[in-house]
PDB file of C-alpha atoms in Angstrom:
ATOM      1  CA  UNK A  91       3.118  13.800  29.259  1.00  0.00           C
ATOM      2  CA  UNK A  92       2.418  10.842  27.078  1.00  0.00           C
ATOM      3  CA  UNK A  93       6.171  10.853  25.782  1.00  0.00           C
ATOM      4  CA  UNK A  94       7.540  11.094  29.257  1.00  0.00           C
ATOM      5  CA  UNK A  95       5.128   8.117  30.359  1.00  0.00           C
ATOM      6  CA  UNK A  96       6.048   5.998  27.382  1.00  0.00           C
ATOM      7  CA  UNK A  97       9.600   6.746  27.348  1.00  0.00           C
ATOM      8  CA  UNK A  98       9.585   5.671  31.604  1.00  0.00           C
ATOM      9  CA  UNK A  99       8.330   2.544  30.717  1.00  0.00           C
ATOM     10  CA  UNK A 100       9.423   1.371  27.653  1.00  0.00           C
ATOM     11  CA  UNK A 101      12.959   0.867  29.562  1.00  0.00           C
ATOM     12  CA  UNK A 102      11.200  -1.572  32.364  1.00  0.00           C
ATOM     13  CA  UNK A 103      11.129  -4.464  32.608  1.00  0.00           C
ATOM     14  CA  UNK A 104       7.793  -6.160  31.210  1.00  0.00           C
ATOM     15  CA  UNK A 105       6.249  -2.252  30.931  1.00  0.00           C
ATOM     16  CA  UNK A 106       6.271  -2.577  27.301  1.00  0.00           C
ATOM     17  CA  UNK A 107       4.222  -5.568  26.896  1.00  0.00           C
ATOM     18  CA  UNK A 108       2.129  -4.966  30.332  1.00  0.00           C
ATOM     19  CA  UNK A 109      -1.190  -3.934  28.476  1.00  0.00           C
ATOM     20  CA  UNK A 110      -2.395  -6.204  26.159  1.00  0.00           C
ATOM     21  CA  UNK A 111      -2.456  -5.460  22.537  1.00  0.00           C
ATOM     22  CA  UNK A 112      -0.159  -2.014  23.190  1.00  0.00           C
ATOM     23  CA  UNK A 113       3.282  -2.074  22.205  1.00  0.00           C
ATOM     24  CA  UNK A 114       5.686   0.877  22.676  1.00  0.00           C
ATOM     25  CA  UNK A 115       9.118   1.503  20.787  1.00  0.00           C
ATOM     26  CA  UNK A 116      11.959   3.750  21.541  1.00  0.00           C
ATOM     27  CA  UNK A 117      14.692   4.295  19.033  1.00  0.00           C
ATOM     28  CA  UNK A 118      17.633   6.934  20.033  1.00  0.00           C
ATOM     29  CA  UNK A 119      18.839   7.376  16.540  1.00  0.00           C
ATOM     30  CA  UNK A 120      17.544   7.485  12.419  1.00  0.00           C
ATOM     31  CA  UNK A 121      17.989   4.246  10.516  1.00  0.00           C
ATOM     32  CA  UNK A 122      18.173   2.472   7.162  1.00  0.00           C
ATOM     33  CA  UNK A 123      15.134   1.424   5.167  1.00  0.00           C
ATOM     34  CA  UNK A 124      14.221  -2.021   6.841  1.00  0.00           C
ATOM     35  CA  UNK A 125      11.571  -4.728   5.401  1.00  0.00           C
ATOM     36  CA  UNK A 126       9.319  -5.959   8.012  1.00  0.00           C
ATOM     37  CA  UNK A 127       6.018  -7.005   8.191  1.00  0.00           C
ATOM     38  CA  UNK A 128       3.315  -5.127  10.064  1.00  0.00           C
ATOM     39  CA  UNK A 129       0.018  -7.142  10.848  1.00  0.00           C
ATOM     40  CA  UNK A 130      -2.863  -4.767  11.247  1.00  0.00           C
ATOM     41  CA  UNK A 131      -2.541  -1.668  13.771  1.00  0.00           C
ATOM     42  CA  UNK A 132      -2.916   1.289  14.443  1.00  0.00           C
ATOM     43  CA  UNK A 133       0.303   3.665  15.084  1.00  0.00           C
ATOM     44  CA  UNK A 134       0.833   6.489  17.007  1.00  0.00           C
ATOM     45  CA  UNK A 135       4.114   8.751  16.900  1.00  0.00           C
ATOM     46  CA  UNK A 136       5.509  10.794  20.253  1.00  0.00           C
ATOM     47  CA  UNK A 137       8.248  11.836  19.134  1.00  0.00           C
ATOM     48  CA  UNK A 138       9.986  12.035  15.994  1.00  0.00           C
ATOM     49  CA  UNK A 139       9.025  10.407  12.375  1.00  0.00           C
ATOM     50  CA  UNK A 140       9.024   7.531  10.583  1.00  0.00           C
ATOM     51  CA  UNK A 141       8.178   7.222   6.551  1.00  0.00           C
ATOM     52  CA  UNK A 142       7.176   3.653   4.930  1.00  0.00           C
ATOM     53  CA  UNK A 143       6.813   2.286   1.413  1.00  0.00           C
ATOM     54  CA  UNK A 144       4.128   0.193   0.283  1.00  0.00           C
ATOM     55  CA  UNK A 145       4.128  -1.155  -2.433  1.00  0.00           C
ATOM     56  CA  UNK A 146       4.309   2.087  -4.535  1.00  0.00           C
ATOM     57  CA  UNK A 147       3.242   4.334  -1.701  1.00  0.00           C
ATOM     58  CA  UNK A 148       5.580   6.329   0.131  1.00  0.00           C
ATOM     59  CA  UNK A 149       3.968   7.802   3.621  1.00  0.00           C
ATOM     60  CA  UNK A 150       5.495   9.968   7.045  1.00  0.00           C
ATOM     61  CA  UNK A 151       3.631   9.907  10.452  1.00  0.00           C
ATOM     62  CA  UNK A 152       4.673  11.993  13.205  1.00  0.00           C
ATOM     63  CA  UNK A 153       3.057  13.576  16.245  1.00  0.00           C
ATOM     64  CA  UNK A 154       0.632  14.995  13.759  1.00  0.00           C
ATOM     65  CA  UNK A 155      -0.371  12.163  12.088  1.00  0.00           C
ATOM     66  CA  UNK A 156      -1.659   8.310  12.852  1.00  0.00           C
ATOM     67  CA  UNK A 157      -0.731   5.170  10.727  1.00  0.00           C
ATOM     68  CA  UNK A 158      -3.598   2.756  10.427  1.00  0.00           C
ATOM     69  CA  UNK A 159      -3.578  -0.905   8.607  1.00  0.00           C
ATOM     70  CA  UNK A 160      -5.837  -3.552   8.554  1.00  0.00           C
ATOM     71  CA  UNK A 161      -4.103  -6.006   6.289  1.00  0.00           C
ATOM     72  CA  UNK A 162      -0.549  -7.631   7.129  1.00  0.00           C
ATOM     73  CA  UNK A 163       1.560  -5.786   5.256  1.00  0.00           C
ATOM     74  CA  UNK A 164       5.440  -6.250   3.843  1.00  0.00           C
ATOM     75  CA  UNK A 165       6.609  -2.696   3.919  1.00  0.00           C
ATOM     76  CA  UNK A 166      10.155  -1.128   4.078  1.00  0.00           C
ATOM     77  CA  UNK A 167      10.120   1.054   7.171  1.00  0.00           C
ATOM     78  CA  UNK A 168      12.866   3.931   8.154  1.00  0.00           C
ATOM     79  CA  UNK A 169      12.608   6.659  10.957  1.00  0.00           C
ATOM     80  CA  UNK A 170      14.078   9.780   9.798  1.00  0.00           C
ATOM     81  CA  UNK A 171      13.916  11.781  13.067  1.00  0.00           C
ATOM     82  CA  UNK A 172      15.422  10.632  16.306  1.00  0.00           C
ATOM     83  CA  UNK A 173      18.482  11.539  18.075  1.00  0.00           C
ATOM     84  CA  UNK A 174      19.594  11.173  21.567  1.00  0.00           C
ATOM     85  CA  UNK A 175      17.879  13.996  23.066  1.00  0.00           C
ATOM     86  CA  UNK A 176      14.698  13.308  21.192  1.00  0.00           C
ATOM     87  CA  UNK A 177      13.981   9.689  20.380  1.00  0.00           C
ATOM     88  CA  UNK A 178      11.498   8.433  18.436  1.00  0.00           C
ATOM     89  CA  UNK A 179       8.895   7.195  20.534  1.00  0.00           C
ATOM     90  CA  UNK A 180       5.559   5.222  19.057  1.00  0.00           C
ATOM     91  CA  UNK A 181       2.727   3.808  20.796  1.00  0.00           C
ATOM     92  CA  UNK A 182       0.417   1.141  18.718  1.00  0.00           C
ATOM     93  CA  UNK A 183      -2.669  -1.041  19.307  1.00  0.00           C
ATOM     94  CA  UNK A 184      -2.896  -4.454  17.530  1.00  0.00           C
ATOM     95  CA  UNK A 185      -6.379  -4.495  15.563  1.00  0.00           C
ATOM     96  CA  UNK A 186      -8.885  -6.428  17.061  1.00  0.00           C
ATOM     97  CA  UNK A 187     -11.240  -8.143  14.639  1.00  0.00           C
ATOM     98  CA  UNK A 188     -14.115  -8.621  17.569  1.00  0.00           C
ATOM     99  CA  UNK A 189     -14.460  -5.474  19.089  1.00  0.00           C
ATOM    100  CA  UNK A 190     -14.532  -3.446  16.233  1.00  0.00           C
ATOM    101  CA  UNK A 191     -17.557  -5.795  15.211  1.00  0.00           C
ATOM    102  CA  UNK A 192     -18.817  -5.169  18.681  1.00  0.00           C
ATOM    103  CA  UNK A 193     -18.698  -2.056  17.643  1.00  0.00           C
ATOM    104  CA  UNK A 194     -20.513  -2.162  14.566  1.00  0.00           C
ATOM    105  CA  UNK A 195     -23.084  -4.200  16.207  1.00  0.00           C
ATOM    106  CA  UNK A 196     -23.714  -1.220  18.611  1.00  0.00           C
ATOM    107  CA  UNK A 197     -24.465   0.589  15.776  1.00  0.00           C
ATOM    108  CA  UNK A 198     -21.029   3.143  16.039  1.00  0.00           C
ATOM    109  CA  UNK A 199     -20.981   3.414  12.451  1.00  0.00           C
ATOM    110  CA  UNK A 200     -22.707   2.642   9.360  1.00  0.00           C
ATOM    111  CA  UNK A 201     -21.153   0.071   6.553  1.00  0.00           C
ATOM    112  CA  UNK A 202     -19.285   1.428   3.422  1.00  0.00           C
ATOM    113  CA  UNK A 203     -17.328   0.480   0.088  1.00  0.00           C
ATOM    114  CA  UNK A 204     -13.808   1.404   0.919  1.00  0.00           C
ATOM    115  CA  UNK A 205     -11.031  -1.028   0.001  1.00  0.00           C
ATOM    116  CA  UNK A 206      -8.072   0.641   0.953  1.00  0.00           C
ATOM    117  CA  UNK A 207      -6.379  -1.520   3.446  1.00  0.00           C
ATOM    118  CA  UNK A 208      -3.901   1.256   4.978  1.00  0.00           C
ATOM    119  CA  UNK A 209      -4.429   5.290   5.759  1.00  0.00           C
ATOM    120  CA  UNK A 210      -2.719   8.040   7.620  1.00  0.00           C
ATOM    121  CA  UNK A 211      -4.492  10.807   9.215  1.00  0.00           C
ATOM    122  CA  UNK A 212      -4.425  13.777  11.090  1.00  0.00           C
ATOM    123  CA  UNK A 213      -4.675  13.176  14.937  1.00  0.00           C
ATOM    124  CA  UNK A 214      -7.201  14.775  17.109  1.00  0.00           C
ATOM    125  CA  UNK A 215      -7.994  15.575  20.721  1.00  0.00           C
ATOM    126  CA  UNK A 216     -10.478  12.751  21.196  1.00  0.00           C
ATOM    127  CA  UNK A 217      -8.254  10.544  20.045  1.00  0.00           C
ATOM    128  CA  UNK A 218      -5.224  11.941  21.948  1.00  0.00           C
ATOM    129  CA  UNK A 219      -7.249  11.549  25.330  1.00  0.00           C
ATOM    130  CA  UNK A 220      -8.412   7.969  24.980  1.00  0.00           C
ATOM    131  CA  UNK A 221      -4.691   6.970  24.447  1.00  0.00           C
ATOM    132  CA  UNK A 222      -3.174   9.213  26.597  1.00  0.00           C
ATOM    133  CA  UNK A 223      -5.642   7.485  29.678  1.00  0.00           C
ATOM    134  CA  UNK A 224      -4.620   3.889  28.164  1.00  0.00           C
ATOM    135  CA  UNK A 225      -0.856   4.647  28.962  1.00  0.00           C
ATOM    136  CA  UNK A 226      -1.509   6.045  32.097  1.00  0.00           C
ATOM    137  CA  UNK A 227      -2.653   2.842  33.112  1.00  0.00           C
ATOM    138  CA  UNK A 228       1.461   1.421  33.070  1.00  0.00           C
ATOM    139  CA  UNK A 229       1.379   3.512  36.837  1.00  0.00           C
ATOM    140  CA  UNK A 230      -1.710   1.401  38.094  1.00  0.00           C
ATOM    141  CA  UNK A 231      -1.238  -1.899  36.591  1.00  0.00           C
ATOM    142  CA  UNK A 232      -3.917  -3.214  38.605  1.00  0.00           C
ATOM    143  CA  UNK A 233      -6.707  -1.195  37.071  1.00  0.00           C
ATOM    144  CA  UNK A 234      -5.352  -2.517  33.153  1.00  0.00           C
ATOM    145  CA  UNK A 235      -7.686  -5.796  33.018  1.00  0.00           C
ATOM    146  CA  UNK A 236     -11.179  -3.880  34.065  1.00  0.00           C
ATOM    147  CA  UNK A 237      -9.728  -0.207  32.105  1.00  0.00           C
ATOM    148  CA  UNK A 238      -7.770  -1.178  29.680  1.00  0.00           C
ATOM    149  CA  UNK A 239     -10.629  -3.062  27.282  1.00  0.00           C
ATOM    150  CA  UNK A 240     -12.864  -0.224  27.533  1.00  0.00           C
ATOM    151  CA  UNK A 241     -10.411   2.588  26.320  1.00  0.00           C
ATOM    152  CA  UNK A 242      -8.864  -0.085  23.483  1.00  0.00           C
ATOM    153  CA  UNK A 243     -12.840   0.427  22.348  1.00  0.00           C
ATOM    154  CA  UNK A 244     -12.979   4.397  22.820  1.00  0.00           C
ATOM    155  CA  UNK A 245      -9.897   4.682  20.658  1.00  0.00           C
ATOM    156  CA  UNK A 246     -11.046   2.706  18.076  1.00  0.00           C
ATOM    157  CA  UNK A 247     -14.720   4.438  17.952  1.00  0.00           C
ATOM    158  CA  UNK A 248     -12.435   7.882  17.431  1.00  0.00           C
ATOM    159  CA  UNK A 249     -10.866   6.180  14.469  1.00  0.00           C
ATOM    160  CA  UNK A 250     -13.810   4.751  13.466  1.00  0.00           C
ATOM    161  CA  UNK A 251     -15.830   8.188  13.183  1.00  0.00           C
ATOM    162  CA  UNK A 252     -12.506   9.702  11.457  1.00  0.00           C
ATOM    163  CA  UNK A 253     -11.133   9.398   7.476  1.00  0.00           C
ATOM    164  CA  UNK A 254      -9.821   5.991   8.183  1.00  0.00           C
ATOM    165  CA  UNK A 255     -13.270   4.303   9.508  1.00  0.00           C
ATOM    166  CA  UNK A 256     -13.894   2.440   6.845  1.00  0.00           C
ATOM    167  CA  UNK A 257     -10.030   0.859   7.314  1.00  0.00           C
ATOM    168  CA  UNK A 258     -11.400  -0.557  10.256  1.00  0.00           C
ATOM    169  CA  UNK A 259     -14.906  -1.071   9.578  1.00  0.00           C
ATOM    170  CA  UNK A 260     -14.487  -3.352   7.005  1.00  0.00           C
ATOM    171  CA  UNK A 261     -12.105  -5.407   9.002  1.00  0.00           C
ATOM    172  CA  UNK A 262     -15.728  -6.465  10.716  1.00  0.00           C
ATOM    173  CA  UNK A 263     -17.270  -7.483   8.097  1.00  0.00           C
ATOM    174  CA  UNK A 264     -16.637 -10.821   6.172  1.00  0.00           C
ATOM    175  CA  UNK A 265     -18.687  -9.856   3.340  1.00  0.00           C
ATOM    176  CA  UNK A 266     -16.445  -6.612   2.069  1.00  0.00           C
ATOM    177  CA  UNK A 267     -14.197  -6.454  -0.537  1.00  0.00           C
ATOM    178  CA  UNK A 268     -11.041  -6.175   1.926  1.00  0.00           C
ATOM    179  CA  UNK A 269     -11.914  -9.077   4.238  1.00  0.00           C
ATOM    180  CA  UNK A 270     -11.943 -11.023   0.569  1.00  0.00           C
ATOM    181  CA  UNK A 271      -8.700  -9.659  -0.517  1.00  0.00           C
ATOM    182  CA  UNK A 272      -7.335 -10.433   2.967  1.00  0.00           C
ATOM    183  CA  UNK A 273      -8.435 -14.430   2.600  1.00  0.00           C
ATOM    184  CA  UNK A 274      -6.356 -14.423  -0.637  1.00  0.00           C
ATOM    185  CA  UNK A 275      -3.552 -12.696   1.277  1.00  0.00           C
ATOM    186  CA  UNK A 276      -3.581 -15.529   3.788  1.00  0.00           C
ATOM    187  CA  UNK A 277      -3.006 -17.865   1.043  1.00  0.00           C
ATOM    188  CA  UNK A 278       0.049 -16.424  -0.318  1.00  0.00           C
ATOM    189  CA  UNK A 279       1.636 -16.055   3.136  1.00  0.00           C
ATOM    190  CA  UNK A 280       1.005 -19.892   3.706  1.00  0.00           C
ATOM    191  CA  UNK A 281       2.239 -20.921  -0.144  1.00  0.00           C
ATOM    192  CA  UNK A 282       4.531 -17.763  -0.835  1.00  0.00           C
ATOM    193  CA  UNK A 283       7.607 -19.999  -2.263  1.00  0.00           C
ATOM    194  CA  UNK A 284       5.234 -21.595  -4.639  1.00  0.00           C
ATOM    195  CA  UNK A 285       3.622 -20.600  -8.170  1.00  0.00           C
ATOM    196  CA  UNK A 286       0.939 -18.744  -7.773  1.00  0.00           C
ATOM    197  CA  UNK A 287      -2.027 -18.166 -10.150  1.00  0.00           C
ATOM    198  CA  UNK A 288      -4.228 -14.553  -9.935  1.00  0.00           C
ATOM    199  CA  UNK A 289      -7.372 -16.842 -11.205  1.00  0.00           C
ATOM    200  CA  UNK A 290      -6.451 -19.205  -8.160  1.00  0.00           C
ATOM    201  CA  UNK A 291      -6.517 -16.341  -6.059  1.00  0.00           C
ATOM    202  CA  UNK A 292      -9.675 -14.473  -7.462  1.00  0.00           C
ATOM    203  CA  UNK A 293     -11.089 -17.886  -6.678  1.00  0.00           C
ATOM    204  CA  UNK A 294     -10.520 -17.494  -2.971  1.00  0.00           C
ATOM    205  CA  UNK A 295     -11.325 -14.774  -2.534  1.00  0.00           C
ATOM    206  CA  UNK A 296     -14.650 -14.580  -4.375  1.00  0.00           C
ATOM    207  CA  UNK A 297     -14.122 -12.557  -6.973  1.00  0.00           C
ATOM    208  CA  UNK A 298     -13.622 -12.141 -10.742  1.00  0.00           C
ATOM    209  CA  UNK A 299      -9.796 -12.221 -11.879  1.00  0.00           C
ATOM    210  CA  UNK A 300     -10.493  -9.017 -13.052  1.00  0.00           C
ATOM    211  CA  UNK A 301     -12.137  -7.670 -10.013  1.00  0.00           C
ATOM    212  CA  UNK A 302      -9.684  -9.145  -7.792  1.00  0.00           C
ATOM    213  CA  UNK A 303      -6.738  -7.917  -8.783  1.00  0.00           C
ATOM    214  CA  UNK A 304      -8.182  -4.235  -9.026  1.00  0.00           C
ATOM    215  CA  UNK A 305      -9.079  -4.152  -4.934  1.00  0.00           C
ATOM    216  CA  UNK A 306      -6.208  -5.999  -4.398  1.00  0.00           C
ATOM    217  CA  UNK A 307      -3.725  -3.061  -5.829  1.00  0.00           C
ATOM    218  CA  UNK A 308      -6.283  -0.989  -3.848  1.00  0.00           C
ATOM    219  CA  UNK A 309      -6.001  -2.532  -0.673  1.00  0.00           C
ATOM    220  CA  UNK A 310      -2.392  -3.401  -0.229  1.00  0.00           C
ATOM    221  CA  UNK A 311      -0.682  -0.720  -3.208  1.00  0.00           C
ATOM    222  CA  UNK A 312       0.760  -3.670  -5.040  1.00  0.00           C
ATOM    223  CA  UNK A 313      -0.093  -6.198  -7.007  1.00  0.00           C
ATOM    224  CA  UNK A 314      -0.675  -9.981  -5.761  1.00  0.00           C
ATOM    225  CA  UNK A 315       2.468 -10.934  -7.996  1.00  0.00           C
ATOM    226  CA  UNK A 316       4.421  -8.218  -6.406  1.00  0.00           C
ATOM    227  CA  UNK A 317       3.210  -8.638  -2.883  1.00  0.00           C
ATOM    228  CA  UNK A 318       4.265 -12.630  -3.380  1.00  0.00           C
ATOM    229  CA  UNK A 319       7.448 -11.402  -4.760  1.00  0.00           C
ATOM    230  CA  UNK A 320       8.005  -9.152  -1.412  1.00  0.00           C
ATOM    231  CA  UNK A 321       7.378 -11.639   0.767  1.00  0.00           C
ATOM    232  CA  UNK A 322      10.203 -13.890  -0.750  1.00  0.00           C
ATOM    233  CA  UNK A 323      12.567 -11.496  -0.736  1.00  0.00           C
ATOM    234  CA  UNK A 324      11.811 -10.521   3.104  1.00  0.00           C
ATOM    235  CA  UNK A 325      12.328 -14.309   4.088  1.00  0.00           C
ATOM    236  CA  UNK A 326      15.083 -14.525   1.397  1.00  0.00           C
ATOM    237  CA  UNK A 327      17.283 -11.888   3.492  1.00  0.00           C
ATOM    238  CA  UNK A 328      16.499 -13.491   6.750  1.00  0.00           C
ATOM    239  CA  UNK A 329      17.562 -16.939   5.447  1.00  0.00           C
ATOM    240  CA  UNK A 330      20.794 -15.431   3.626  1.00  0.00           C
ATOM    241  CA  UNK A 331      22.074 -13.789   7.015  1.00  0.00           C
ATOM    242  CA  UNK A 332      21.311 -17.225   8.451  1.00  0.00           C
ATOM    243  CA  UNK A 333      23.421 -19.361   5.671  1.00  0.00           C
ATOM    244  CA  UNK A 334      25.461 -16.887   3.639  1.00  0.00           C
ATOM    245  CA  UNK A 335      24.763 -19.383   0.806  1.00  0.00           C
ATOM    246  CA  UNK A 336      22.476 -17.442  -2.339  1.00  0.00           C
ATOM    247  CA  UNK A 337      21.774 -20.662  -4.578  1.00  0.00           C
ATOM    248  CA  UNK A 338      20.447 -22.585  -1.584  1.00  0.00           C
ATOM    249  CA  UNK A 339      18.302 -19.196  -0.573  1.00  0.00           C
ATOM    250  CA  UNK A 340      16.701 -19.014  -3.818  1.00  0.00           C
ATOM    251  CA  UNK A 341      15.760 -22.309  -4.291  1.00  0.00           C
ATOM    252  CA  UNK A 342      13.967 -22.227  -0.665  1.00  0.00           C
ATOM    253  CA  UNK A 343      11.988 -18.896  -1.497  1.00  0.00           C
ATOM    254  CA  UNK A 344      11.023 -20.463  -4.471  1.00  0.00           C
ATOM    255  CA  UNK A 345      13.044 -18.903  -7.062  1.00  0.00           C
ATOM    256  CA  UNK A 346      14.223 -21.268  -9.945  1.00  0.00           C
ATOM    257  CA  UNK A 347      17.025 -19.013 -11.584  1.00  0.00           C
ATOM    258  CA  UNK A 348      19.821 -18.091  -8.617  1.00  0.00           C
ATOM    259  CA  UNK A 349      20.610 -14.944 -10.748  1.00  0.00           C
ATOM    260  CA  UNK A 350      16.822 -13.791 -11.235  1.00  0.00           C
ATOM    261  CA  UNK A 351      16.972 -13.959  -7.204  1.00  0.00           C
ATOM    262  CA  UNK A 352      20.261 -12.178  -7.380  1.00  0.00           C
ATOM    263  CA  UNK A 353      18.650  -9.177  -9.611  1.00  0.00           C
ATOM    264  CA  UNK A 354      15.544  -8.633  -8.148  1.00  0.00           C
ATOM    265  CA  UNK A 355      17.380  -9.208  -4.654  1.00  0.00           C
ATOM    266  CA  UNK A 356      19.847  -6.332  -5.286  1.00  0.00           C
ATOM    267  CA  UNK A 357      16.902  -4.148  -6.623  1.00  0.00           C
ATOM    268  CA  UNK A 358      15.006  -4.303  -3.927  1.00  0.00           C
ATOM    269  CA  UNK A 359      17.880  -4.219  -1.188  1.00  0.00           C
ATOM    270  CA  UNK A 360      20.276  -2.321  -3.255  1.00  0.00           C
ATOM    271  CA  UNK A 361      22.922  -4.744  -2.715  1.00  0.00           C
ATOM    272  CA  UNK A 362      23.608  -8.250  -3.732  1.00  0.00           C
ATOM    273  CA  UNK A 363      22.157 -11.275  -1.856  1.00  0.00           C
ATOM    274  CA  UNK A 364      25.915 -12.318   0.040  1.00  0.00           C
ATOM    275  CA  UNK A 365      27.273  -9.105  -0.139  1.00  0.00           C
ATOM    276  CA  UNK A 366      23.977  -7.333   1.429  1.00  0.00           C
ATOM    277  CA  UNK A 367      23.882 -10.526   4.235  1.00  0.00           C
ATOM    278  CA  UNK A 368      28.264  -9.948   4.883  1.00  0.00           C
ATOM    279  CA  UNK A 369      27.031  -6.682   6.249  1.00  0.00           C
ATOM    280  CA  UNK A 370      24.147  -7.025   8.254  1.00  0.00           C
ATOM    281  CA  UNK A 371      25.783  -9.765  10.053  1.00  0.00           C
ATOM    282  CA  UNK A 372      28.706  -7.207  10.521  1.00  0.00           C
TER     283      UNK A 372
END
């Protein structure tokens, strides 16, 4: 039922986008590994499977599973199972900082010490229902602004009393270790083509160099070095199918040597900076 209803409106007109915060995605066929960024979600697969690196990480959802983050994320993305007959079909729920503390406040769930800033886990009935009722609402758009807020809660309670509440828990609270690591994150998305410092960083975010880079690699798999690095290379492609032109690239990501850029470019891509842009504009 919830594939049929997602996979009706997905191909209307505005259906996609008609409850806020809810996104849904059809895809009729497998593709390549893709970078992208994902800003803190929760995901839940339909219909086929998708698997995503991070950082040194390597995790599949499915029908089986959920994909929860609460930091933005650069990840390489691929869905492995989709075909005409079965697409892959996903359903997710931008984060929202407030009513999970509303939550809190309420008393849902005690405080912990988790750091990890991305989980998957198994999916359940209770949270099933909750979801399946929130895309139900696409036949009665009408009844989305009074229903709609109240079932974005319920799901996130059944997430919250599962293995990844502390993911979204500590979203809440300004004082944990993740909201820290995710100030410093916000700083190297805002100055990610410029030198960087870990003691600058452990600075913002409150911490001991030491102690900050360990729940760093914790919460985001990756070091802040290598999650600056990622982030260059991600705008680095987008600029390259833009301008074909690889010096000009580098320089503008913030690379000083064109044929560092080139290396770590092909390494991560698997294919040279012009020759890897020649073919995704093809």
């Amino acid at each position: 039922m919830m594939r049929s209803l997602a996979g009706r409106h997905v191909a209307m007109p505005g259906g996609a986008g008609a409850i806020p915060g809810v996104s849904l995605f059809v895809a009729p066929s497998v593709t390549c590994p893709t970078s992208t960024m994902y800003e803190p979600m929760l995901c839940l697969v339909l219909q086929g499977a998708k698997q995503v690196m991070v950082g040194d990480r390597v995790l599949r959802y499915d029908p089986l599973s959920y994909f929860v983050t609460s930091l933005d994320l650069p990840v390489s993305g691929q869905i492995i199972e989709a075909s005409d007959a079965q697409p892959y079909i996903c359903v997710s729920l931008r984060l929202n900082r407030d009513v999970i503390a509303s939550l809190l406040s309420d008393g849902a769930m005690p405080a912990d010490g988790q750091t990890a800033g991305f989980g998957i886990s198994p999916v359940t009935p209770q949270l099933v229902d909750p979801w399946f009722r929130m895309l139900a609402l696409l036949d009665t758009p009408r009844d989305i602004p009074v229903l709609a807020p109240m079932l974005e809660r319920e799901i996130l309670y059944r997430v919250m009393q599962g293995p990844q509440g502390g993911v979204l828990r500590q979203i809440a609270r300004d004082d944990s270790q993740l909201s820290q690591v995710r100030q410093a994150i916000d700083w190297i998305r805002a100055h990610f083509n410029e030198t960087i410092r870990v003691e600058t960083l452990a600075e913002i975010a409150g911490m001991s160099p030491a102690s900050f880079h360990r729940h760093f690699r914790t919460a985001a798999a990756m070091s802040p070095l290598q999650y600056q690095k990622t982030l260059r290379l991600q705008e680095a492609r987008r600029l390259m199918i833009m301008t074909g032109n690889t010096a000009r690239t580098a320089h503008s990501v913030g690379y000083e040597s064109a044929s560092q850029f080139s290396r770590e470019y092909a390494r991560m891509f698997g294919t040279p900076p012009f020759r890897d842009a020649a073919r995704l504009r093809s």
